[in-house]
Tab-separated table of C-alpha atoms in Angstrom:
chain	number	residue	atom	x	y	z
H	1	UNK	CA	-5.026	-14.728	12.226
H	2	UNK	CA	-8.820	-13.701	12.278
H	3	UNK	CA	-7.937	-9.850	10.864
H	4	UNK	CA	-11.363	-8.268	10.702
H	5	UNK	CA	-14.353	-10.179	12.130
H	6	UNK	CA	-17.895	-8.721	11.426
H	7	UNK	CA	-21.205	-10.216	12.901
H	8	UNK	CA	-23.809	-10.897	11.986
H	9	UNK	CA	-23.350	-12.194	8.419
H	10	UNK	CA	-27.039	-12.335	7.480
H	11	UNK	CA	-29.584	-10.263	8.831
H	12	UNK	CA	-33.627	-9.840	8.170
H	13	UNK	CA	-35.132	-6.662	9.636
H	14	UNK	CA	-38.532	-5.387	9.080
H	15	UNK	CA	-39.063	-1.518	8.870
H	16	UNK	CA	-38.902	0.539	11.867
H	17	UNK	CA	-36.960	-2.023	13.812
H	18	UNK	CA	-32.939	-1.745	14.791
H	19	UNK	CA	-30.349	-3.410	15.463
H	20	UNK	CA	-26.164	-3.297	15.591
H	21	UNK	CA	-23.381	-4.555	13.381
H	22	UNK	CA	-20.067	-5.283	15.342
H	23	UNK	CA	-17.043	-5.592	13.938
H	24	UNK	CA	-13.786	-6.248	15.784
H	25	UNK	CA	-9.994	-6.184	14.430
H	26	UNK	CA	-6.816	-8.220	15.920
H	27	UNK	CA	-4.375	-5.908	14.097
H	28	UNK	CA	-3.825	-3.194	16.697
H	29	UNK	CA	-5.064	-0.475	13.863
H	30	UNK	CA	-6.079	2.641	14.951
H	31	UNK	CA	-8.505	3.649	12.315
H	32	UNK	CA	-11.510	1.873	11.898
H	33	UNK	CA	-14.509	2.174	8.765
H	34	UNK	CA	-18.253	1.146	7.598
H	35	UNK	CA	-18.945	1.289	4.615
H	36	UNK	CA	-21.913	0.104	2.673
H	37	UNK	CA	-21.968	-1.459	-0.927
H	38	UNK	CA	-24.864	-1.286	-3.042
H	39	UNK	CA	-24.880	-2.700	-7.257
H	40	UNK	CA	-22.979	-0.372	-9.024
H	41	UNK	CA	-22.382	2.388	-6.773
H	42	UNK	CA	-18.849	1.051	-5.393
H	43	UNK	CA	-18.124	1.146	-1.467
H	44	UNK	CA	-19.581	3.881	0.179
H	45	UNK	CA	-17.978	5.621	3.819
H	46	UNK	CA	-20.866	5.574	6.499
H	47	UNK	CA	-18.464	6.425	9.630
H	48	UNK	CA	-15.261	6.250	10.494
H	49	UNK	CA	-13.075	6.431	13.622
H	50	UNK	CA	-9.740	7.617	13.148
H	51	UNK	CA	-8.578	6.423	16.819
H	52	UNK	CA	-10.861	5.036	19.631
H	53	UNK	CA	-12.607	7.610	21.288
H	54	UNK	CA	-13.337	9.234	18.053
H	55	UNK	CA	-15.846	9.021	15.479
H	56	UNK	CA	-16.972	10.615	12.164
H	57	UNK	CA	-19.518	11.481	9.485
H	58	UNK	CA	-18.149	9.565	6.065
H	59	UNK	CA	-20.298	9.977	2.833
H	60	UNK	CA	-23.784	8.639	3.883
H	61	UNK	CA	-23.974	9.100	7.529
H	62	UNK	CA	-27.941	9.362	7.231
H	63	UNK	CA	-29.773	6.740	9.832
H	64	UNK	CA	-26.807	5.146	11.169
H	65	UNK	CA	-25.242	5.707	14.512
H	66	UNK	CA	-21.592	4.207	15.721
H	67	UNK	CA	-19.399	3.732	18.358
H	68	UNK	CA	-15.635	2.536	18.901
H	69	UNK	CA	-15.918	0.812	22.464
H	70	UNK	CA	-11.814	0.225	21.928
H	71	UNK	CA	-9.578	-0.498	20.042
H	72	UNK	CA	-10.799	-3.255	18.746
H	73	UNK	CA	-14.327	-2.902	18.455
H	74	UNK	CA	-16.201	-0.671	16.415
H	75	UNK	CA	-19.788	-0.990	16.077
H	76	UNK	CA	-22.819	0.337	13.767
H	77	UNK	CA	-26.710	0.786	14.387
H	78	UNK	CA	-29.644	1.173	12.777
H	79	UNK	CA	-31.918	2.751	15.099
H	80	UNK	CA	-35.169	2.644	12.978
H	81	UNK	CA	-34.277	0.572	9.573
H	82	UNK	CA	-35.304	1.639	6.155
H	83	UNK	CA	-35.883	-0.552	2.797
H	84	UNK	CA	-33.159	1.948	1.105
H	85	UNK	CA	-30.897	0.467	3.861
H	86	UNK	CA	-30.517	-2.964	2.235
H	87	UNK	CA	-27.328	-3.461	1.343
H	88	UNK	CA	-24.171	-5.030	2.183
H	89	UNK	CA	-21.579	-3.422	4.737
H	90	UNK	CA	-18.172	-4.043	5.430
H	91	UNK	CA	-16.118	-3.281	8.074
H	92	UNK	CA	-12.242	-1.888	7.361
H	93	UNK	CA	-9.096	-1.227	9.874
H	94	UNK	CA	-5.680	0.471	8.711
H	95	UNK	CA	-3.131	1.330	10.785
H	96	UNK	CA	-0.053	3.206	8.597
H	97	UNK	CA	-0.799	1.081	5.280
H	98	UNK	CA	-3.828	-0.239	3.532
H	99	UNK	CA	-7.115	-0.871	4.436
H	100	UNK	CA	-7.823	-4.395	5.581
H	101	UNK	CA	-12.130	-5.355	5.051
H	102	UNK	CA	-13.935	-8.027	6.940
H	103	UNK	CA	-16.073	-10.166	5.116
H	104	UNK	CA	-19.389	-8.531	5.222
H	105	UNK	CA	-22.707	-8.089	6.614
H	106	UNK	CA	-26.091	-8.956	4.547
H	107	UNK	CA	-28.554	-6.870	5.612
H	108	UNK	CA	-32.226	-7.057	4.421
H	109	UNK	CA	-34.601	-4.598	5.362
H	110	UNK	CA	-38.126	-5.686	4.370
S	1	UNK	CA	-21.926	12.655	-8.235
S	2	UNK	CA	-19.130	9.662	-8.540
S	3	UNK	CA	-15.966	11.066	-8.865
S	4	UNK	CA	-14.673	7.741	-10.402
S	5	UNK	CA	-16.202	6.394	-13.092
S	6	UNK	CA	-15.806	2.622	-14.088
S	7	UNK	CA	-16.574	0.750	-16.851
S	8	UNK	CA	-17.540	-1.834	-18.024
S	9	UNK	CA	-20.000	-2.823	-15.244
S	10	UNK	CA	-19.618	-6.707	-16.103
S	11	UNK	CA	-16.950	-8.346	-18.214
S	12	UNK	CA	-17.087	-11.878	-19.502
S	13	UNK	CA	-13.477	-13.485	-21.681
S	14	UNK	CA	-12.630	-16.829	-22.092
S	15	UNK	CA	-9.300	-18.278	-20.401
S	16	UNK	CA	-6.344	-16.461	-21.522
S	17	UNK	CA	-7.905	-13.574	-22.702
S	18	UNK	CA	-7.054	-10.038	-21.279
S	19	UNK	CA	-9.811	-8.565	-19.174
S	20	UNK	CA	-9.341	-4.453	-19.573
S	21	UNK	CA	-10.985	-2.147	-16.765
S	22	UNK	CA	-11.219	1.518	-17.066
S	23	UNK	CA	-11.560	4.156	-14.781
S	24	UNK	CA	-11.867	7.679	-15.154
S	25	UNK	CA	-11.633	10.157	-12.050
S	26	UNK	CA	-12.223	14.155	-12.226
S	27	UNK	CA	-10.498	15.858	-9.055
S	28	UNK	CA	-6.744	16.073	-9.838
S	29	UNK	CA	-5.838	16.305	-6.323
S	30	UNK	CA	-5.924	12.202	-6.168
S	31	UNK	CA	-2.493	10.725	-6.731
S	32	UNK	CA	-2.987	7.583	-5.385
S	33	UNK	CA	-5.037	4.366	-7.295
S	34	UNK	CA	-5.336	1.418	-5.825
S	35	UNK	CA	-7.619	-1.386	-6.971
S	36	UNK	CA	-9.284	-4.305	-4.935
S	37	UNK	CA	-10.434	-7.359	-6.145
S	38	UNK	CA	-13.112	-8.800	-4.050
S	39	UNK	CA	-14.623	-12.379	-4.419
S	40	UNK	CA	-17.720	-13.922	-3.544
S	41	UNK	CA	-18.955	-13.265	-0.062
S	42	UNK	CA	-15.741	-11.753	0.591
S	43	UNK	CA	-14.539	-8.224	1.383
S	44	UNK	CA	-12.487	-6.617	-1.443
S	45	UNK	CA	-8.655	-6.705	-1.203
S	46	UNK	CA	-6.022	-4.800	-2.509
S	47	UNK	CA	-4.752	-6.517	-5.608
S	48	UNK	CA	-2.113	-3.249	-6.888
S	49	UNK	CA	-1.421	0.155	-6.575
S	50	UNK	CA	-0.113	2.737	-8.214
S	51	UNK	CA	0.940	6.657	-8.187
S	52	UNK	CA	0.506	9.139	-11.112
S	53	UNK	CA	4.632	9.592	-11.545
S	54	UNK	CA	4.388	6.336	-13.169
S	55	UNK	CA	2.970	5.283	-16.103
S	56	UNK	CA	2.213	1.564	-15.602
S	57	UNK	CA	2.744	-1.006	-12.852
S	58	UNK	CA	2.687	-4.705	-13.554
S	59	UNK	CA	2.606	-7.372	-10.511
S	60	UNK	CA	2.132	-10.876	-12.005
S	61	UNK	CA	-0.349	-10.878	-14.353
S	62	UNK	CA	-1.852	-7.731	-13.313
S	63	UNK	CA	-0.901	-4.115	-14.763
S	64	UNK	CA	-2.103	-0.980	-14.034
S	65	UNK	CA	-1.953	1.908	-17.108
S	66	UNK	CA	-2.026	5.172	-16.176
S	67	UNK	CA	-2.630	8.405	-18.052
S	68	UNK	CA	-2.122	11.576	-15.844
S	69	UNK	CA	-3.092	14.157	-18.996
S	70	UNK	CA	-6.405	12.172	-19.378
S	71	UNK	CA	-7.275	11.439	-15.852
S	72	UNK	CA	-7.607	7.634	-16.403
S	73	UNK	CA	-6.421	4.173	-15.159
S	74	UNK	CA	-6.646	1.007	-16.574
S	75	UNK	CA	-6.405	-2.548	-15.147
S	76	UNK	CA	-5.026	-5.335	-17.476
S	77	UNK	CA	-5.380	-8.464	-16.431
S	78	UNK	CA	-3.069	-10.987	-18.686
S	79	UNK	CA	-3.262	-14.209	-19.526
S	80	UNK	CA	-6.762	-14.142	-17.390
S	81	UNK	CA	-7.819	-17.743	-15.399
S	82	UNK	CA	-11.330	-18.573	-14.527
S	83	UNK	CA	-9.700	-17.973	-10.605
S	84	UNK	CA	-9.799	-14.067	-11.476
S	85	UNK	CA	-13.432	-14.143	-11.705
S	86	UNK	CA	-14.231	-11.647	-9.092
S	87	UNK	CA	-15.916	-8.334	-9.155
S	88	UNK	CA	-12.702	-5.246	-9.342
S	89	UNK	CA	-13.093	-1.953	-8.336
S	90	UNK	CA	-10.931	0.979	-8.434
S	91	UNK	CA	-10.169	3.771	-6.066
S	92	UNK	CA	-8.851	7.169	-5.571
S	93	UNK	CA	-7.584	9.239	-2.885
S	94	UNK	CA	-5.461	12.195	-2.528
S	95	UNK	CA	-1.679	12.560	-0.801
S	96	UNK	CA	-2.684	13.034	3.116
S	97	UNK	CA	-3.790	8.750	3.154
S	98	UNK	CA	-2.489	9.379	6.866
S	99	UNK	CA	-5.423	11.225	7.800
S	100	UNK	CA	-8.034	8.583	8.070
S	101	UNK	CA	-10.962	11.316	7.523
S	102	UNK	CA	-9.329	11.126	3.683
S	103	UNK	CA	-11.868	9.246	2.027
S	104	UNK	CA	-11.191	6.429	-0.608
S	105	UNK	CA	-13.191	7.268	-3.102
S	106	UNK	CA	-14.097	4.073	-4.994
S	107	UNK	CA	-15.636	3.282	-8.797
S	108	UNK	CA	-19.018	1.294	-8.881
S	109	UNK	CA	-17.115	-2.106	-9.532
S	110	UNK	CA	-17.030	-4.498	-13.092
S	111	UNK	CA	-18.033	-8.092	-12.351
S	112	UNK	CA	-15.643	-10.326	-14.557
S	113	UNK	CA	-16.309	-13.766	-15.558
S	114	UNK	CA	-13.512	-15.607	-17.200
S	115	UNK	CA	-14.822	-18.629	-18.854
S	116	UNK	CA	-13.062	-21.818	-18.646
């Protein structure tokens, strides 16, 4: 019972370059989140997707780009990374009840 | 601007103690708090929940105070174990959770230690 899966776990980028988190969910949710967590700011909404085919601007949209491929999938990119995007993101799914988190990506942008 | 404020930012107790985490949120519209408790190199988790026609919610060892007229929560954690070491954080959101545009609007997190 994987739940949500994110890859990669780690990741080193230098400025400028990009890349893609993916996350995937085995729950059969419809609604799908990024967020990004950063020392004493909390958990922070990037995108979301509210059913596959759609996507939308959370809290801190700014240099990130998504997609839902399906159900399952929903991805994030960097297309150009930034220092102030260091930080730690985490993938959610809900269907009609809580949110459910994967376990995190570590990204480093030097 | 954080609409939920949490303090402290890092807790230590020794065993048995009781850990206390405050929040404070400003738009009145939320009426739902839930709080997640998220360990190491882990995601956070719901740990409890509760809604402002209720004053306090206990589940285990955990309890949730609640004071509508002052716009604040409270997590309690009794009879604390070095196993809740984790970092908590508390949330808001407001009545329509069904739309998934609502936003959960989270606190910045306290890091507890419980000492052995």
């Amino acid at each position: 019972n994987a739940g949500v899966t994110q890859t990669p776990k780690f990741q080193v980028l230098k400025t400028g370059q990009s890349m893609t988190l993916q996350c995937a969910q085995d729950m059969n949710h419809n609604s799908m989140y990024w967020y990004r967590q950063d020392p004493g700011m909390g958990l922070r909404l990037i995108y979301y997707s509210a059913s596959e085919g759609t996507t939308d601007k959370g809290e801190v949209p700014n240099g990130y780009n998504v997609s839902r491929l399906n159900k399952r999938e929903f991805s994030l990119r960097l297309e150009s990374a930034a220092p102030s995007q260091t930080s730690v993101y985490f993938c959610a799914s809900r269907g009609t009840g809580e949110l459910f988190f994967g376990e995190g990506s570590r990204l480093t942008v030097l | 601007q954080q609409q939920v404020k949490q303090s402290p930012q890092s807790l230590i107790v020794q065993k048995g103690g009781i850990p206390i985490i405050n929040c404070a949120y400003e738009n009145t519209a939320f009426d739902y708090f839930p709080w997640y408790q998220q360990f190491p190199g882990k995601g956070p988790a719901l740990l409890i929940a509760i809604r402002p026609d209720v004053s306090e919610k206990k589940e285990g060892r955990f309890t949730i105070s609640f004071n509508k007229s002052a716009k604040q929560f409270s997590l309690h954690i009794m009879d604390s174990q070095p196993g809740d070491s984790a970092t908590y954080f508390c949330a808001a959101i407001t009545r329509s959770w069904d739309n998934a545009g609502n936003m959960l609007t989270f606190g910045g997190g306290t890091r507890l230690m419980v000492k052995p």
